[in-house]
Structure formats: structure tokens, C-alpha cells
Amino acid sequence: MGILIEVLFTFINFLTVNPTSIEFEKIEREYYLFKPKYNVEPSPLVVNLHGYGSNALQQRIYTQFNKFALPKNIYVVYPEGVNRSWNAGIDPNNTINDVGFINALLDTIIANNNIDISRIYVCGFSNGGMMTNKLALELNDRFAAFGNVAGNLILEEGQSIDFDRKIPMIHIHGTDDLWVPYQRKASRNRMDVDESLEFWKNHNKLDQYSKEVITTKSFFKKTSLNKIVFFNDNDSEKVVHYQVVGGGHQWFGSAYGSNILMKSYVGRNNTDFHASEELINFFLNYKLENNE
């Protein structure tokens, strides 16, 4: 998929900016940080993770995240995965410490910018969404909320869940996704969408459920949109799922997702909403407590 995005985005190479880098575990790790206009008050930060085969600049362009974040005084950082991937637990032979890298990256950004450490969030696409789930398991003391687009939860063999903190999670996924299928017999430790949602619902002890039909299909529109919310009476950390019926392996709402070549390769887009906008709206409901 990264190759396709690269072809589609060559015409906007003039937008390329130079990366910043830090050395982590003897590897030079690059990232792109975009800053809002200066605000005397500390501002939120979103970490946005690209998919497998893609890269940080493609993720910036494809998701259009800056368009929604910067006007709200939100910093956005797009890190680069080693070999265009994240060690989210799929490959047991992958020894790259991406959790440690993200932790070190946060320390670096916080030390040099006016960041509200109670409002740091992470999201990702596909393999980046899987990495987001891994960070929810292993680095949840740094992030107030988590967002996953077209990725699923992976539990590594022998991994124990030994934290009590409730995890706010938003999961956006197309039911016709052929790259990270919505439903299937889960292989090894890799969950499908229903299992991923069930895991976080149970962890957060959410016993209630609502479903809102936002849009329906028509002759000219081949996708529909449902919003599913898991919650409880205590208004605890919710799990929200945007289900795009008929949608493919897409960052939904992106202007680039409706390109004919893109559609033929990854499936249908849905422009009834924008994933970036919904992620930000969800994130800003949450702050980390007791993080002084």
C-alpha cells in the first residue's frame, strides 16, 4: 500500500519538510513535528503512526491531520518506523523496540516544546493502529486516549495485562477491508475487530451499548456509517467504534482515498465523516490524571 500512496503523492513533493532525529538504541530515528501557533498555555500533542510500507510524510498527507489539529492548538508528530513498519507484535522475530522509541520521543518533544503532558494522544493506520493498541497495553501512563484506524489488537504470546487503568479507545474500520479484515477466524494472537472491541470493553468494565445509524447506503453511495459506543453509568472511559459498512482499508474522509487507483487497490472510501476530525474530537474529552 505504501508504494501506491507514494505514486499518488509524487505531485505534492514540494510539501516535503526535513525530519528531526534522535538516536535510540544505536539507531537514528526520524520524526516530523508540526507546531500550532504559540499558545501561552501548554498544548495537546498527537502522535500519528503510519501503516506498513508507508512513511511519516505519506501519513501526514493522506490523513490530512494537520488541517484539523493545528487550528485547535494541537501539536502533531509523525514518527518513522524502521523499514517502514512498527513492531506491533505480528513478527516474533522483530526486535525493534518501538515502545521505547516512542517513550524517548515524547521525552524529547516535551523537553523542547510547550506540551500539556496530561493531553498526549496516539493514533495510527493499519500497522500503526496495531502499534497504537500495543502502546495502550505497554505505555498507557503516557497517553490520555488512543485511536486506531484499520488496525487490530495483537496480544503477544505470554503477554499479561497487569494494569488497572481504563483505556479510552476509538476504533474506525471498514467492513470490506481486505488488508486487515473486519471479521475472520483470528490467527495466532491477532484479533479481529469484534474481538478487539470486546477486549477493551471488558477491560474498561463497560456494560452498556448504543448504536447510531449515521448514514445509509443508496444507489449512488455504496457505503454506510454506524457509530457504536460502549459505556456505563459512571461515564467511564468509553470505547467508540465507527463501522463503515462497505468501506475498505482506508483513512476515511481523506480526499486522497477516493482516487480511482486508490479505491481499486484498497477499497471504498467514505466521506460522510473524516477520521482525523473524529479522532481529535474523541481525544479532547480525555486527560491523564495524577501525572505530575
mmCIF file with all atom_site columns, N, CA and C in Angstrom, residues 178-218:
data_model
loop_
_atom_site.group_PDB
_atom_site.id
_atom_site.type_symbol
_atom_site.label_atom_id
_atom_site.label_alt_id
_atom_site.label_comp_id
_atom_site.label_asym_id
_atom_site.label_entity_id
_atom_site.label_seq_id
_atom_site.pdbx_PDB_ins_code
_atom_site.Cartn_x
_atom_site.Cartn_y
_atom_site.Cartn_z
_atom_site.occupancy
_atom_site.B_iso_or_equiv
_atom_site.pdbx_formal_charge
_atom_site.auth_seq_id
_atom_site.auth_comp_id
_atom_site.auth_asym_id
_atom_site.auth_atom_id
_atom_site.pdbx_PDB_model_num
ATOM 1   N N  . LEU A 1 178 ? -9.906  -5.668  3.070  1.00 0.00 ? 178 LEU A N  1
ATOM 2   C CA . LEU A 1 178 ? -9.255  -6.923  2.680  1.00 0.00 ? 178 LEU A CA 1
ATOM 3   C C  . LEU A 1 178 ? -7.829  -7.031  3.204  1.00 0.00 ? 178 LEU A C  1
ATOM 4   N N  . TRP A 1 179 ? -7.274  -5.935  3.695  1.00 0.00 ? 179 TRP A N  1
ATOM 5   C CA . TRP A 1 179 ? -5.897  -5.934  4.184  1.00 0.00 ? 179 TRP A CA 1
ATOM 6   C C  . TRP A 1 179 ? -5.835  -6.300  5.660  1.00 0.00 ? 179 TRP A C  1
ATOM 7   N N  . VAL A 1 180 ? -6.709  -5.704  6.444  1.00 0.00 ? 180 VAL A N  1
ATOM 8   C CA . VAL A 1 180 ? -6.869  -6.087  7.855  1.00 0.00 ? 180 VAL A CA 1
ATOM 9   C C  . VAL A 1 180 ? -8.351  -6.407  8.021  1.00 0.00 ? 180 VAL A C  1
ATOM 10  N N  . PRO A 1 181 ? -8.748  -7.639  7.724  1.00 0.00 ? 181 PRO A N  1
ATOM 11  C CA . PRO A 1 181 ? -10.178 -7.977  7.640  1.00 0.00 ? 181 PRO A CA 1
ATOM 12  C C  . PRO A 1 181 ? -10.948 -7.664  8.916  1.00 0.00 ? 181 PRO A C  1
ATOM 13  N N  . TYR A 1 182 ? -12.172 -7.197  8.701  1.00 0.00 ? 182 TYR A N  1
ATOM 14  C CA . TYR A 1 182 ? -13.049 -6.830  9.815  1.00 0.00 ? 182 TYR A CA 1
ATOM 15  C C  . TYR A 1 182 ? -13.399 -8.052  10.653 1.00 0.00 ? 182 TYR A C  1
ATOM 16  N N  . GLN A 1 183 ? -13.768 -9.124  9.986  1.00 0.00 ? 183 GLN A N  1
ATOM 17  C CA . GLN A 1 183 ? -14.121 -10.360 10.680 1.00 0.00 ? 183 GLN A CA 1
ATOM 18  C C  . GLN A 1 183 ? -13.410 -11.526 10.020 1.00 0.00 ? 183 GLN A C  1
ATOM 19  N N  . ARG A 1 184 ? -12.863 -12.369 10.821 1.00 0.00 ? 184 ARG A N  1
ATOM 20  C CA . ARG A 1 184 ? -12.227 -13.580 10.325 1.00 0.00 ? 184 ARG A CA 1
ATOM 21  C C  . ARG A 1 184 ? -11.882 -14.443 11.522 1.00 0.00 ? 184 ARG A C  1
ATOM 22  N N  . LYS A 1 185 ? -11.519 -15.665 11.261 1.00 0.00 ? 185 LYS A N  1
ATOM 23  C CA . LYS A 1 185 ? -11.001 -16.508 12.321 1.00 0.00 ? 185 LYS A CA 1
ATOM 24  C C  . LYS A 1 185 ? -9.618  -15.979 12.670 1.00 0.00 ? 185 LYS A C  1
ATOM 25  N N  . ALA A 1 186 ? -9.494  -15.444 13.864 1.00 0.00 ? 186 ALA A N  1
ATOM 26  C CA . ALA A 1 186 ? -8.245  -14.789 14.244 1.00 0.00 ? 186 ALA A CA 1
ATOM 27  C C  . ALA A 1 186 ? -7.082  -15.772 14.184 1.00 0.00 ? 186 ALA A C  1
ATOM 28  N N  . SER A 1 187 ? -5.965  -15.326 13.637 1.00 0.00 ? 187 SER A N  1
ATOM 29  C CA . SER A 1 187 ? -4.787  -16.182 13.532 1.00 0.00 ? 187 SER A CA 1
ATOM 30  C C  . SER A 1 187 ? -3.851  -15.894 14.692 1.00 0.00 ? 187 SER A C  1
ATOM 31  N N  . ARG A 1 188 ? -3.372  -16.954 15.300 1.00 0.00 ? 188 ARG A N  1
ATOM 32  C CA . ARG A 1 188 ? -2.436  -16.846 16.403 1.00 0.00 ? 188 ARG A CA 1
ATOM 33  C C  . ARG A 1 188 ? -2.953  -15.853 17.437 1.00 0.00 ? 188 ARG A C  1
ATOM 34  N N  . ASN A 1 189 ? -2.232  -14.744 17.591 1.00 0.00 ? 189 ASN A N  1
ATOM 35  C CA . ASN A 1 189 ? -2.548  -13.783 18.635 1.00 0.00 ? 189 ASN A CA 1
ATOM 36  C C  . ASN A 1 189 ? -3.226  -12.538 18.090 1.00 0.00 ? 189 ASN A C  1
ATOM 37  N N  . ARG A 1 190 ? -3.637  -12.570 16.833 1.00 0.00 ? 190 ARG A N  1
ATOM 38  C CA . ARG A 1 190 ? -4.163  -11.369 16.180 1.00 0.00 ? 190 ARG A CA 1
ATOM 39  C C  . ARG A 1 190 ? -5.686  -11.401 16.181 1.00 0.00 ? 190 ARG A C  1
ATOM 40  N N  . MET A 1 191 ? -6.297  -10.414 16.819 1.00 0.00 ? 191 MET A N  1
ATOM 41  C CA . MET A 1 191 ? -7.746  -10.371 16.962 1.00 0.00 ? 191 MET A CA 1
ATOM 42  C C  . MET A 1 191 ? -8.384  -9.698  15.755 1.00 0.00 ? 191 MET A C  1
ATOM 43  N N  . ASP A 1 192 ? -9.671  -9.990  15.533 1.00 0.00 ? 192 ASP A N  1
ATOM 44  C CA . ASP A 1 192 ? -10.408 -9.226  14.533 1.00 0.00 ? 192 ASP A CA 1
ATOM 45  C C  . ASP A 1 192 ? -11.059 -8.031  15.220 1.00 0.00 ? 192 ASP A C  1
ATOM 46  N N  . VAL A 1 193 ? -11.906 -7.303  14.501 1.00 0.00 ? 193 VAL A N  1
ATOM 47  C CA . VAL A 1 193 ? -12.462 -6.067  15.054 1.00 0.00 ? 193 VAL A CA 1
ATOM 48  C C  . VAL A 1 193 ? -13.347 -6.344  16.263 1.00 0.00 ? 193 VAL A C  1
ATOM 49  N N  . ASP A 1 194 ? -14.268 -7.296  16.137 1.00 0.00 ? 194 ASP A N  1
ATOM 50  C CA . ASP A 1 194 ? -15.168 -7.595  17.250 1.00 0.00 ? 194 ASP A CA 1
ATOM 51  C C  . ASP A 1 194 ? -14.394 -8.016  18.491 1.00 0.00 ? 194 ASP A C  1
ATOM 52  N N  . GLU A 1 195 ? -13.367 -8.835  18.305 1.00 0.00 ? 195 GLU A N  1
ATOM 53  C CA . GLU A 1 195 ? -12.575 -9.294  19.447 1.00 0.00 ? 195 GLU A CA 1
ATOM 54  C C  . GLU A 1 195 ? -11.778 -8.149  20.069 1.00 0.00 ? 195 GLU A C  1
ATOM 55  N N  . SER A 1 196 ? -11.262 -7.256  19.239 1.00 0.00 ? 196 SER A N  1
ATOM 56  C CA . SER A 1 196 ? -10.524 -6.102  19.755 1.00 0.00 ? 196 SER A CA 1
ATOM 57  C C  . SER A 1 196 ? -11.434 -5.208  20.592 1.00 0.00 ? 196 SER A C  1
ATOM 58  N N  . LEU A 1 197 ? -12.624 -4.929  20.068 1.00 0.00 ? 197 LEU A N  1
ATOM 59  C CA . LEU A 1 197 ? -13.582 -4.106  20.810 1.00 0.00 ? 197 LEU A CA 1
ATOM 60  C C  . LEU A 1 197 ? -14.002 -4.791  22.102 1.00 0.00 ? 197 LEU A C  1
ATOM 61  N N  . GLU A 1 198 ? -14.227 -6.088  22.025 1.00 0.00 ? 198 GLU A N  1
ATOM 62  C CA . GLU A 1 198 ? -14.636 -6.847  23.210 1.00 0.00 ? 198 GLU A CA 1
ATOM 63  C C  . GLU A 1 198 ? -13.559 -6.792  24.288 1.00 0.00 ? 198 GLU A C  1
ATOM 64  N N  . PHE A 1 199 ? -12.309 -6.874  23.867 1.00 0.00 ? 199 PHE A N  1
ATOM 65  C CA . PHE A 1 199 ? -11.207 -6.825  24.827 1.00 0.00 ? 199 PHE A CA 1
ATOM 66  C C  . PHE A 1 199 ? -11.222 -5.515  25.606 1.00 0.00 ? 199 PHE A C  1
ATOM 67  N N  . TRP A 1 200 ? -11.298 -4.379  24.901 1.00 0.00 ? 200 TRP A N  1
ATOM 68  C CA . TRP A 1 200 ? -11.247 -3.088  25.583 1.00 0.00 ? 200 TRP A CA 1
ATOM 69  C C  . TRP A 1 200 ? -12.543 -2.808  26.333 1.00 0.00 ? 200 TRP A C  1
ATOM 70  N N  . LYS A 1 201 ? -13.659 -3.266  25.809 1.00 0.00 ? 201 LYS A N  1
ATOM 71  C CA . LYS A 1 201 ? -14.933 -3.120  26.525 1.00 0.00 ? 201 LYS A CA 1
ATOM 72  C C  . LYS A 1 201 ? -14.861 -3.832  27.866 1.00 0.00 ? 201 LYS A C  1
ATOM 73  N N  . ASN A 1 202 ? -14.378 -5.054  27.868 1.00 0.00 ? 202 ASN A N  1
ATOM 74  C CA . ASN A 1 202 ? -14.291 -5.829  29.109 1.00 0.00 ? 202 ASN A CA 1
ATOM 75  C C  . ASN A 1 202 ? -13.260 -5.243  30.062 1.00 0.00 ? 202 ASN A C  1
ATOM 76  N N  . HIS A 1 203 ? -12.132 -4.809  29.524 1.00 0.00 ? 203 HIS A N  1
ATOM 77  C CA . HIS A 1 203 ? -11.108 -4.216  30.389 1.00 0.00 ? 203 HIS A CA 1
ATOM 78  C C  . HIS A 1 203 ? -11.643 -2.970  31.089 1.00 0.00 ? 203 HIS A C  1
ATOM 79  N N  . ASN A 1 204 ? -12.420 -2.169  30.371 1.00 0.00 ? 204 ASN A N  1
ATOM 80  C CA . ASN A 1 204 ? -12.964 -0.930  30.938 1.00 0.00 ? 204 ASN A CA 1
ATOM 81  C C  . ASN A 1 204 ? -14.229 -1.148  31.748 1.00 0.00 ? 204 ASN A C  1
ATOM 82  N N  . LYS A 1 205 ? -14.701 -2.408  31.791 1.00 0.00 ? 205 LYS A N  1
ATOM 83  C CA . LYS A 1 205 ? -15.921 -2.760  32.532 1.00 0.00 ? 205 LYS A CA 1
ATOM 84  C C  . LYS A 1 205 ? -17.122 -1.935  32.048 1.00 0.00 ? 205 LYS A C  1
ATOM 85  N N  . LEU A 1 206 ? -17.321 -1.947  30.749 1.00 0.00 ? 206 LEU A N  1
ATOM 86  C CA . LEU A 1 206 ? -18.423 -1.221  30.121 1.00 0.00 ? 206 LEU A CA 1
ATOM 87  C C  . LEU A 1 206 ? -19.541 -2.210  29.828 1.00 0.00 ? 206 LEU A C  1
ATOM 88  N N  . ASP A 1 207 ? -20.697 -1.977  30.430 1.00 0.00 ? 207 ASP A N  1
ATOM 89  C CA . ASP A 1 207 ? -21.777 -2.969  30.332 1.00 0.00 ? 207 ASP A CA 1
ATOM 90  C C  . ASP A 1 207 ? -22.969 -2.481  29.512 1.00 0.00 ? 207 ASP A C  1
ATOM 91  N N  . GLN A 1 208 ? -22.845 -1.311  28.880 1.00 0.00 ? 208 GLN A N  1
ATOM 92  C CA . GLN A 1 208 ? -23.948 -0.798  28.074 1.00 0.00 ? 208 GLN A CA 1
ATOM 93  C C  . GLN A 1 208 ? -23.455 -0.489  26.654 1.00 0.00 ? 208 GLN A C  1
ATOM 94  N N  . TYR A 1 209 ? -24.441 -0.381  25.759 1.00 0.00 ? 209 TYR A N  1
ATOM 95  C CA . TYR A 1 209 ? -24.109 -0.344  24.333 1.00 0.00 ? 209 TYR A CA 1
ATOM 96  C C  . TYR A 1 209 ? -25.151 0.493   23.614 1.00 0.00 ? 209 TYR A C  1
ATOM 97  N N  . SER A 1 210 ? -24.707 1.313   22.685 1.00 0.00 ? 210 SER A N  1
ATOM 98  C CA . SER A 1 210 ? -25.647 2.044   21.831 1.00 0.00 ? 210 SER A CA 1
ATOM 99  C C  . SER A 1 210 ? -25.144 1.999   20.395 1.00 0.00 ? 210 SER A C  1
ATOM 100 N N  . LYS A 1 211 ? -26.085 2.049   19.461 1.00 0.00 ? 211 LYS A N  1
ATOM 101 C CA . LYS A 1 211 ? -25.728 2.054   18.042 1.00 0.00 ? 211 LYS A CA 1
ATOM 102 C C  . LYS A 1 211 ? -26.540 3.126   17.341 1.00 0.00 ? 211 LYS A C  1
ATOM 103 N N  . GLU A 1 212 ? -25.844 4.007   16.641 1.00 0.00 ? 212 GLU A N  1
ATOM 104 C CA . GLU A 1 212 ? -26.485 5.084   15.888 1.00 0.00 ? 212 GLU A CA 1
ATOM 105 C C  . GLU A 1 212 ? -26.183 4.896   14.405 1.00 0.00 ? 212 GLU A C  1
ATOM 106 N N  . VAL A 1 213 ? -27.228 4.843   13.598 1.00 0.00 ? 213 VAL A N  1
ATOM 107 C CA . VAL A 1 213 ? -27.050 4.789   12.147 1.00 0.00 ? 213 VAL A CA 1
ATOM 108 C C  . VAL A 1 213 ? -26.890 6.229   11.663 1.00 0.00 ? 213 VAL A C  1
ATOM 109 N N  . ILE A 1 214 ? -25.699 6.584   11.241 1.00 0.00 ? 214 ILE A N  1
ATOM 110 C CA . ILE A 1 214 ? -25.421 7.966   10.843 1.00 0.00 ? 214 ILE A CA 1
ATOM 111 C C  . ILE A 1 214 ? -25.812 8.205   9.396  1.00 0.00 ? 214 ILE A C  1
ATOM 112 N N  . THR A 1 215 ? -25.417 7.307   8.507  1.00 0.00 ? 215 THR A N  1
ATOM 113 C CA . THR A 1 215 ? -25.820 7.401   7.101  1.00 0.00 ? 215 THR A CA 1
ATOM 114 C C  . THR A 1 215 ? -26.118 5.999   6.582  1.00 0.00 ? 215 THR A C  1
ATOM 115 N N  . THR A 1 216 ? -26.905 5.932   5.519  1.00 0.00 ? 216 THR A N  1
ATOM 116 C CA . THR A 1 216 ? -27.258 4.647   4.910  1.00 0.00 ? 216 THR A CA 1
ATOM 117 C C  . THR A 1 216 ? -26.789 4.608   3.456  1.00 0.00 ? 216 THR A C  1
ATOM 118 N N  . LYS A 1 217 ? -26.761 3.410   2.904  1.00 0.00 ? 217 LYS A N  1
ATOM 119 C CA . LYS A 1 217 ? -26.378 3.244   1.502  1.00 0.00 ? 217 LYS A CA 1
ATOM 120 C C  . LYS A 1 217 ? -27.491 3.740   0.586  1.00 0.00 ? 217 LYS A C  1
ATOM 121 N N  . SER A 1 218 ? -27.116 4.055   -0.639 1.00 0.00 ? 218 SER A N  1
ATOM 122 C CA . SER A 1 218 ? -28.089 4.407   -1.669 1.00 0.00 ? 218 SER A CA 1
ATOM 123 C C  . SER A 1 218 ? -27.575 3.863   -2.998 1.00 0.00 ? 218 SER A C  1
#
